Tab-separated table of C-alpha atoms and ligand atoms in Angstrom:
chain	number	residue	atom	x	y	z
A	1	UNK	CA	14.149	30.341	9.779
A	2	UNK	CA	11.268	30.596	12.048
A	3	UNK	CA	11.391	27.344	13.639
A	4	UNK	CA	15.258	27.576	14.322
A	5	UNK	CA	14.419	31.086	15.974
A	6	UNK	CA	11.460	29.429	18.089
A	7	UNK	CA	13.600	26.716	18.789
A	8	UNK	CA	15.942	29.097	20.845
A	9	UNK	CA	13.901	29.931	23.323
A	10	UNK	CA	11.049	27.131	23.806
A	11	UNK	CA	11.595	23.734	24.798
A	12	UNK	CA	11.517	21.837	21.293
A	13	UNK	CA	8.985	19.290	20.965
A	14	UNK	CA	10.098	15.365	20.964
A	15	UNK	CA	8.617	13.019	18.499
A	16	UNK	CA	9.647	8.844	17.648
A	17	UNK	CA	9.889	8.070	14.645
A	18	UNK	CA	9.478	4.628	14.172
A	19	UNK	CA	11.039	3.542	10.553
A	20	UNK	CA	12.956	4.843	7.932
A	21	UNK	CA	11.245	8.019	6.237
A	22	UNK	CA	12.294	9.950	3.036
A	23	UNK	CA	15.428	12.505	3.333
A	24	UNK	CA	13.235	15.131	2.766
A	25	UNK	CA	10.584	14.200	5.283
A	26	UNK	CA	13.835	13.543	7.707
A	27	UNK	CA	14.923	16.691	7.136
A	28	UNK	CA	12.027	18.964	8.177
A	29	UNK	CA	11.035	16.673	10.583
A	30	UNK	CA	14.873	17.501	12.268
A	31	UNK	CA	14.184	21.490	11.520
A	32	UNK	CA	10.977	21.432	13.671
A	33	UNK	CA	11.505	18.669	16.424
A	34	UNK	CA	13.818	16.948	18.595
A	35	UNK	CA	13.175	13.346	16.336
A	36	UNK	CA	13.954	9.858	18.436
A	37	UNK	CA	14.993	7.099	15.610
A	38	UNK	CA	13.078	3.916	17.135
A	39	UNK	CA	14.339	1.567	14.517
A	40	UNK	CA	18.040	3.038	14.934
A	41	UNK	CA	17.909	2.825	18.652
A	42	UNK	CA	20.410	0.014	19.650
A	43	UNK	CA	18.391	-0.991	22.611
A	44	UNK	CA	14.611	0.317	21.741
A	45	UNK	CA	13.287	-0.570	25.007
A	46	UNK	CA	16.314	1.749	26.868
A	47	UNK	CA	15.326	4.635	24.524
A	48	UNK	CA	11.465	4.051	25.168
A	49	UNK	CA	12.200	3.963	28.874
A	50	UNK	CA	14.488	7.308	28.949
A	51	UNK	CA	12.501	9.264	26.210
A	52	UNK	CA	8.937	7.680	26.242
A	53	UNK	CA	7.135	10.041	28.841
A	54	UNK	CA	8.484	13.007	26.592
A	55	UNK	CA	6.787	11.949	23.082
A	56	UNK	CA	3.954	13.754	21.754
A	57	UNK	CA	4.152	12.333	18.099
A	58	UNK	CA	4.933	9.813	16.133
A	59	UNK	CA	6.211	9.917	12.528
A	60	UNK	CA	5.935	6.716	10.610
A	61	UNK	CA	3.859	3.563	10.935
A	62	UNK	CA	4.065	0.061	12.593
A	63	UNK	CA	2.427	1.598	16.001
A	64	UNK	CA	0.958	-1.276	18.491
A	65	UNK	CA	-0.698	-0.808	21.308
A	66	UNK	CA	1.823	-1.600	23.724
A	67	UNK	CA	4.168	1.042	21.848
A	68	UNK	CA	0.905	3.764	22.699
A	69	UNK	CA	0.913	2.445	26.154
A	70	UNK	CA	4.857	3.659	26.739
A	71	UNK	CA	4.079	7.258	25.434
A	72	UNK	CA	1.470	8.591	27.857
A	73	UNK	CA	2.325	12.162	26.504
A	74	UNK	CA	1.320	10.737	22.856
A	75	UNK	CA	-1.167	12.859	20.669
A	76	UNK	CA	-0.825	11.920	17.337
A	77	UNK	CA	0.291	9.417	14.590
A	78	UNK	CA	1.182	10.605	11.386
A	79	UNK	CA	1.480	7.671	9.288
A	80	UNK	CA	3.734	7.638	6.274
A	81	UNK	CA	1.505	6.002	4.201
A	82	UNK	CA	-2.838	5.622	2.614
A	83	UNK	CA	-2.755	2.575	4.827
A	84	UNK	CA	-3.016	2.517	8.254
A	85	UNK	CA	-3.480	-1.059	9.059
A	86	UNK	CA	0.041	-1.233	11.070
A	87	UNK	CA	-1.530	1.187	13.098
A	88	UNK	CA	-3.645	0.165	16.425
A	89	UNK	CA	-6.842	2.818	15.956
A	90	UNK	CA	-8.753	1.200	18.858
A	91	UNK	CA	-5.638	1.554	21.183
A	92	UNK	CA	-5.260	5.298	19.249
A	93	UNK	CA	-8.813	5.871	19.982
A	94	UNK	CA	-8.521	4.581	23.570
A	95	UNK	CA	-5.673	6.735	24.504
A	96	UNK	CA	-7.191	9.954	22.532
A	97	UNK	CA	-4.233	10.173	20.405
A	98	UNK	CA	-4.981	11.342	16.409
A	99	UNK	CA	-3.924	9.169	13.645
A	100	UNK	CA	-3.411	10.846	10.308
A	101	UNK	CA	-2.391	9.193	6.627
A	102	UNK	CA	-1.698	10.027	3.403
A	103	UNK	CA	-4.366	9.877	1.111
A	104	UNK	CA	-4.670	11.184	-2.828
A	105	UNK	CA	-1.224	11.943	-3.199
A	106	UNK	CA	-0.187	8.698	-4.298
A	107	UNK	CA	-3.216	7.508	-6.408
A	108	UNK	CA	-1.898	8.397	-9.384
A	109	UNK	CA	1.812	6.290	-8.629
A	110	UNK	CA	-0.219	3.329	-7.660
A	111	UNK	CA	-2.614	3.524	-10.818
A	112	UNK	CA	-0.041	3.922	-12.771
A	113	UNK	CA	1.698	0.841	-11.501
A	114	UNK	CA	-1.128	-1.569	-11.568
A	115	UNK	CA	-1.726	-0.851	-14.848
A	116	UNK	CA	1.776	-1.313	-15.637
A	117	UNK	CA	1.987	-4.921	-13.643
A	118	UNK	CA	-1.237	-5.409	-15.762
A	119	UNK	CA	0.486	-5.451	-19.401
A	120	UNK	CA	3.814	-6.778	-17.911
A	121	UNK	CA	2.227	-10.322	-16.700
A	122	UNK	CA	-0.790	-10.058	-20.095
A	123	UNK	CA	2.193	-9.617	-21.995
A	124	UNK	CA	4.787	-11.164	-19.984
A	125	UNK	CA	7.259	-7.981	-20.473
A	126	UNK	CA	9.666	-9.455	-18.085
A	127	UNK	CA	9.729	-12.843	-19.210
A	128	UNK	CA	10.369	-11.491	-23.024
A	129	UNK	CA	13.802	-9.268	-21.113
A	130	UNK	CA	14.927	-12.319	-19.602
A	131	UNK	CA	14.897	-13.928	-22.549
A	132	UNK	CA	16.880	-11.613	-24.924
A	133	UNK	CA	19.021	-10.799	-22.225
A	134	UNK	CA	19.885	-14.706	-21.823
A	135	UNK	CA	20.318	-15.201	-25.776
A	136	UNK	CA	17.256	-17.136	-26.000
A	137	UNK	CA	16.081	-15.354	-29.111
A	138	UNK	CA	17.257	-17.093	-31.839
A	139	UNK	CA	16.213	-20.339	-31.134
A	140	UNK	CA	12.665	-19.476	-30.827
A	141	UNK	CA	10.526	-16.832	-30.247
A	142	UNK	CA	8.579	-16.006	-26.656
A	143	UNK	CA	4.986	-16.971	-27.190
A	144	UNK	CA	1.747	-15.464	-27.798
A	145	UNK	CA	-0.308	-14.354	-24.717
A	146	UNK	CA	-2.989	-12.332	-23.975
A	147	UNK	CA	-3.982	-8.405	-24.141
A	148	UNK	CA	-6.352	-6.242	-22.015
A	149	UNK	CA	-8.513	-5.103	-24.707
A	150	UNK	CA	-11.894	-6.224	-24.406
A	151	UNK	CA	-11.288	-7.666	-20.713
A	152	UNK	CA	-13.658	-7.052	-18.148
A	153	UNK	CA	-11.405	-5.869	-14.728
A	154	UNK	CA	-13.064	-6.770	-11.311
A	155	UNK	CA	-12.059	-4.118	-9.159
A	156	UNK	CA	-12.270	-4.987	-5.333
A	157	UNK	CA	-12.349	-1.708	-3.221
A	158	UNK	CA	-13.408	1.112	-5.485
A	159	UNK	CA	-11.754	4.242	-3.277
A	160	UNK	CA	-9.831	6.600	-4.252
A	161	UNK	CA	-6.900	4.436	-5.703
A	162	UNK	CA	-9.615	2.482	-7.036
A	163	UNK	CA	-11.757	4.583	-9.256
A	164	UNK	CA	-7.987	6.061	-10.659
A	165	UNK	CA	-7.214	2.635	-12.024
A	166	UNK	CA	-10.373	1.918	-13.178
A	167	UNK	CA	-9.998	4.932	-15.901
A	168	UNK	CA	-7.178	3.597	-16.704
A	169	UNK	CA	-8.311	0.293	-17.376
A	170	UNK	CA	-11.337	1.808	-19.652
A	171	UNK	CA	-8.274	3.653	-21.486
A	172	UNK	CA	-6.970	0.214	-22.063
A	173	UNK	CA	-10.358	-0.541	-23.507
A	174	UNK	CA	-11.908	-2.662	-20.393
A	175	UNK	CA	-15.137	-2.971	-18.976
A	176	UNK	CA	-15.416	-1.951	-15.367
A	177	UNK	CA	-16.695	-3.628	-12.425
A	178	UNK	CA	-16.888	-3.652	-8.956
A	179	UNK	CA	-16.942	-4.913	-5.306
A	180	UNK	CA	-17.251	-3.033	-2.086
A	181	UNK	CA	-18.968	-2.312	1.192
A	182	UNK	CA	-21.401	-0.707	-0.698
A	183	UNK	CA	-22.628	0.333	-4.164
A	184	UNK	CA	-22.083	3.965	-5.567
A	185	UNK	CA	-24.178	5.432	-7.362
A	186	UNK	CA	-23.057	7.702	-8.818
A	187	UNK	CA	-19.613	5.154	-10.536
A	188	UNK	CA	-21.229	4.473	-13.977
A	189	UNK	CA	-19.765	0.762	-13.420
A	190	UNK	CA	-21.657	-2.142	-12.511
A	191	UNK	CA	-21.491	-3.259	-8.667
A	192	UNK	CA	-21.235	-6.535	-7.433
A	193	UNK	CA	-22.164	-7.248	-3.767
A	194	UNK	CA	-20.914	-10.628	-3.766
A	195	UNK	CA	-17.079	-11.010	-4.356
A	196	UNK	CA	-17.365	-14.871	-6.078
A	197	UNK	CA	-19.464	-13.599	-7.986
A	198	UNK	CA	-17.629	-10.687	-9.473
A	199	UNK	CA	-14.762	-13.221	-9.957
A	200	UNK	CA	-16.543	-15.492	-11.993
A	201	UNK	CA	-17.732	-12.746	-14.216
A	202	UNK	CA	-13.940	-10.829	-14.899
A	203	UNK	CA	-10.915	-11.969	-16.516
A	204	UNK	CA	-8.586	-9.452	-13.870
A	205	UNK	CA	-9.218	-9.585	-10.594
A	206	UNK	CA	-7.261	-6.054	-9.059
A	207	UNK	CA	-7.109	-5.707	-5.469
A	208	UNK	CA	-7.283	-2.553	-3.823
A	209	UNK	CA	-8.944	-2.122	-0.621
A	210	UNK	CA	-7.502	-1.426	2.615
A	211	UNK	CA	-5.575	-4.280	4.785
A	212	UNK	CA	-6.747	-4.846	8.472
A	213	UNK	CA	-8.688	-7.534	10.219
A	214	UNK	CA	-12.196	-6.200	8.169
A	215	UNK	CA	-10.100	-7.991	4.521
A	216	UNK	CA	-8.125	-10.550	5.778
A	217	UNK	CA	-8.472	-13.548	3.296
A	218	UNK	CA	-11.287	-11.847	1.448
A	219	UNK	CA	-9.571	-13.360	-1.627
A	220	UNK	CA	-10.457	-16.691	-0.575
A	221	UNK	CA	-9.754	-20.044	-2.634
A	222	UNK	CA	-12.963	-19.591	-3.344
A	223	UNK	CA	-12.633	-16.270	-5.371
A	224	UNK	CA	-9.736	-17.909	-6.771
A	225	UNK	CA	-11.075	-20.625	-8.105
A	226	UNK	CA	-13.777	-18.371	-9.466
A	227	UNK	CA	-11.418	-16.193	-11.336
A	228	UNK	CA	-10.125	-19.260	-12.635
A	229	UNK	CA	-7.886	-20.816	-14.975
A	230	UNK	CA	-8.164	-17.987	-17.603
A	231	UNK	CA	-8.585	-15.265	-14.406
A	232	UNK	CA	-5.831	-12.867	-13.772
A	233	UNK	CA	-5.331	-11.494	-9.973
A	234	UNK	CA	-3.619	-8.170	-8.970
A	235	UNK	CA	-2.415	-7.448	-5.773
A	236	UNK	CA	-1.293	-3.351	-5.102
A	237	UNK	CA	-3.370	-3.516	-1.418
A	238	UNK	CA	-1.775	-5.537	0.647
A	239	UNK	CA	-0.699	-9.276	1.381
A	240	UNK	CA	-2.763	-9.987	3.825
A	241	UNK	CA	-6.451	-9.878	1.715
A	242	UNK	CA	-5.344	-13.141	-0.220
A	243	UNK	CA	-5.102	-16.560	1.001
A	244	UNK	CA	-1.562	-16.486	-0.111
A	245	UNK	CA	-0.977	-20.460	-0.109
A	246	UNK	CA	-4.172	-21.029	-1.921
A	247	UNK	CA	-3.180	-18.480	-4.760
A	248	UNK	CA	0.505	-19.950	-4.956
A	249	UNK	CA	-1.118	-23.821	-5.450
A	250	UNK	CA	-3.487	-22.569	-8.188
A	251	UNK	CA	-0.782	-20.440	-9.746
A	252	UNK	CA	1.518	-24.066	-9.861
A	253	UNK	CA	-1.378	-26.528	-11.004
A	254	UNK	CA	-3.113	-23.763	-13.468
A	255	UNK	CA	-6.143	-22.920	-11.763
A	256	UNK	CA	-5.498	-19.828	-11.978
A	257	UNK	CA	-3.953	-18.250	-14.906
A	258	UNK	CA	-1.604	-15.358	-13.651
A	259	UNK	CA	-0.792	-13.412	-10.422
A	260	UNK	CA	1.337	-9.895	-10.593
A	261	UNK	CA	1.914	-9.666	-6.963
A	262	UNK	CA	3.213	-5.865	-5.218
A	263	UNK	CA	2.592	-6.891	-2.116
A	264	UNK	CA	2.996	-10.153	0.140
A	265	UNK	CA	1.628	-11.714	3.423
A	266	UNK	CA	4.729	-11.694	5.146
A	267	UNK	CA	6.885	-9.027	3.010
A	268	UNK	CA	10.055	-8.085	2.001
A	269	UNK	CA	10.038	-11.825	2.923
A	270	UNK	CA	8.116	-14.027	-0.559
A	271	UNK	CA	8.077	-17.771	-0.548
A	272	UNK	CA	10.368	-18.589	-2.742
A	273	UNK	CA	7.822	-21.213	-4.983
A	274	UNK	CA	6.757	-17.751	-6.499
A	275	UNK	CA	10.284	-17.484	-8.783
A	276	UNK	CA	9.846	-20.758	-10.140
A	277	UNK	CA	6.643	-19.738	-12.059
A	278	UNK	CA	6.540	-18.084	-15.223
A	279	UNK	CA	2.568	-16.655	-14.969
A	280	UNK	CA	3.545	-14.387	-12.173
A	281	UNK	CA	5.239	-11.223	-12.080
A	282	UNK	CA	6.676	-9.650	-8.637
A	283	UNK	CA	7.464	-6.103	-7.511
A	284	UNK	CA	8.593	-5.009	-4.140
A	285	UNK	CA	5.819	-3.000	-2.813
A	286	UNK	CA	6.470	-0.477	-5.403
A	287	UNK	CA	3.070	1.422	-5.662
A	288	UNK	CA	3.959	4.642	-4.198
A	289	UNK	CA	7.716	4.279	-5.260
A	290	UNK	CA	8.312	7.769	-7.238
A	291	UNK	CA	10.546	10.580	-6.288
A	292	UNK	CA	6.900	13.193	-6.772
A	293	UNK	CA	4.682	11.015	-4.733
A	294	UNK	CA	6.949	9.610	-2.352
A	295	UNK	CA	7.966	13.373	-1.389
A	296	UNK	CA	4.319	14.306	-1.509
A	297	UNK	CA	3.294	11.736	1.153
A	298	UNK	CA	6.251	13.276	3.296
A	299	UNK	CA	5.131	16.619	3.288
A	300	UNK	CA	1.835	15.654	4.004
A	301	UNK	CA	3.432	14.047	7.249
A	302	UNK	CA	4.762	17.113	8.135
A	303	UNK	CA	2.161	19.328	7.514
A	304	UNK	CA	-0.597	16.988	9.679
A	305	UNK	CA	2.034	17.460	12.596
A	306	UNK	CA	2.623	21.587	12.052
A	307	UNK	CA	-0.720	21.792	11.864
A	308	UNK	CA	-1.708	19.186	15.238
A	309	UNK	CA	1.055	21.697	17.291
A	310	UNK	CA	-0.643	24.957	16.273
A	311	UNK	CA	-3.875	23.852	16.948
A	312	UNK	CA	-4.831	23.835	13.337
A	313	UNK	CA	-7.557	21.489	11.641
A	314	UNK	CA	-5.295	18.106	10.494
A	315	UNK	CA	-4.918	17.560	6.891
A	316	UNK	CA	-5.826	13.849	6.766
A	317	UNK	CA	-7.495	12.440	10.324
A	318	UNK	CA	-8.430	8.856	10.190
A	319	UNK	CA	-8.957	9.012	14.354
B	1	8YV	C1	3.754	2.530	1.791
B	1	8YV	C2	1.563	1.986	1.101
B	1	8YV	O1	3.205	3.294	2.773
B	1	8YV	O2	0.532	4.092	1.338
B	1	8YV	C3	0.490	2.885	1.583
B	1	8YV	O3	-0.436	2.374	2.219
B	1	8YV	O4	1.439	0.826	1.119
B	1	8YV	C4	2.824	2.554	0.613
B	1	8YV	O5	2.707	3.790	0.053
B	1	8YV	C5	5.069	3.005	1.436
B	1	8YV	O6	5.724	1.897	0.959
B	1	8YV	C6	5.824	3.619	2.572
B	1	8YV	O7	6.175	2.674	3.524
């Protein structure tokens, strides 16, 4: 191969790679650099110290400023993953190091799965296993509950991910709305600039705009309350958006009808009042979680970095 060739005779390249990645994206990572495992390293800070002034990229996420301030030969972040919010882009910025993510590939996954988590908690899918798998069934049936058809879906952060579940959700036989920075005009759905608002007016409240300081607790107990006791909220963005105790109390006392939650505020770890309620249903931040996308989102690491180190245009530059 190529790279093992070049390999032989120039010094290979060092990169950190700071969490677990995909075998695939492991693998050509190995053929094309000399890859430092961060979150395998014993003692990190040893590791940093001896192989810090060496790394030119990163592979992965979770990057903080005082991480960019041990690599002063840093010159790009490829993160494995749309969102970038464990990234610091100011400290990036600051140190002229490139960030790159993984947009598109994984819009259809996520779509997929928020549609799915929709119909699970209308139709509480989960609940109904657990209950023929306990021999509940013939005492009494499940329940009735509620459908999609004829719902309106509140969609907060109409991107990419965004617009993919909303055609989905008019396959489903939904009407479409909307709330972001700013309205588009050329989405045939009707925009909302005021978040309460929106709320009040939908019975599904999905959540998919990016996490960061610019969305923290834009789901306030305020929207909550809004989307009410009927209102059904969708979380596939990430934890931090939703005032996470004020959700959990409404879920309890019924002012709010239902919550099917992928992501948490301080995840893998989820307060544990969440299991006791039977209007929820939990994933473990499975949007992206398929063997196509998942290996799509690697390559699309790797191909940001070949293309940094041959001086190419990057694929996917968010700084
Ligand atoms: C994760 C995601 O990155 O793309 C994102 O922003 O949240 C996910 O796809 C994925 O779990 C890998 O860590």
């Amino acid at each position: 191969m190529a790279t093992d060739y070049l390999r032989e005779f120039v010094m290979p390249i060092e990169i950190l790679q700071t969490h677990k990645l995909l075998g695939s994206c492991e693998e050509a990572l190995a053929e094309r650099f000399t890859v430092h495992k961060l979150h395998q390293a014993a003692d990190p800070a040893e590791l940093l110290s001896l192989v810090g002034p060496r790394v030119r990229a990163i592979a992965g996420g979770a990057v903080s400023a005082e991480l960019i301030a041990q690599l002063p030969a840093l010159e790009i972040i490829a993160n494995f993953g749309v969102g970038y919010d464990s990234i610091d882009t100011a400290a990036a910025r600051a140190a002229n190091v490139r960030v790159t993510n993984t947009p598109s590939v994984l819009n259809n996954a996520v779509a997929e799965l928020t549609l799915g988590l929709m119909i699970a908690l209308a139709r509480r899918i989960p609940q109904g296993d657990q209950f023929v798998r306990r021999g509940k069934w013939p005492a009494a049936g499940l329940g009735l509950f509620s459908e999609l058809t004829g719902k309106t879906v509140g969609i907060l952060g109409l991107g990419r991910i965004g617009k993919e579940i909303a055609s989905r959700a008019q396959a489903m036989k939904m009407r479409v709305v909307y709330y972001g920075r700013k309205r588009q005009p050329a989405e045939p759905h009707i925009f909302y600039d005021n978040l309460v608002d929106m709320a009040r007016d939908s019975d599904w409240l999905v959540i998919i705009a990016p996490g960061g300081k610019g969305t923290e607790g834009i789901v306030s107990r305020q929207v909550l309350e809004a989307l009410g006791p009927d209102g059904h909220i969708v979380n596939v963005a990430r934890g931090s958006l939703i005032d996470e105790p004020a959700m959990l109390e409404l879920l309890q006392s019924g002012g709010l009808g239902g919550a099917a939650l992928d992501v948490f505020e301080h995840e893998p770890e989820v307060p544990e009042a969440f299991f006791a309620l039977d209007n929820v249903v939990l994933s473990p931040h499975q949007g992206s979680a398929t063997h196509q996308t998942r290996n799509a989102m690697g390559a699309m690491v790797v191909a940001n970095l070949d293309a940094h180190f041959a001086g190419e245009p990057l694929l996917s530059a968010v700084v």
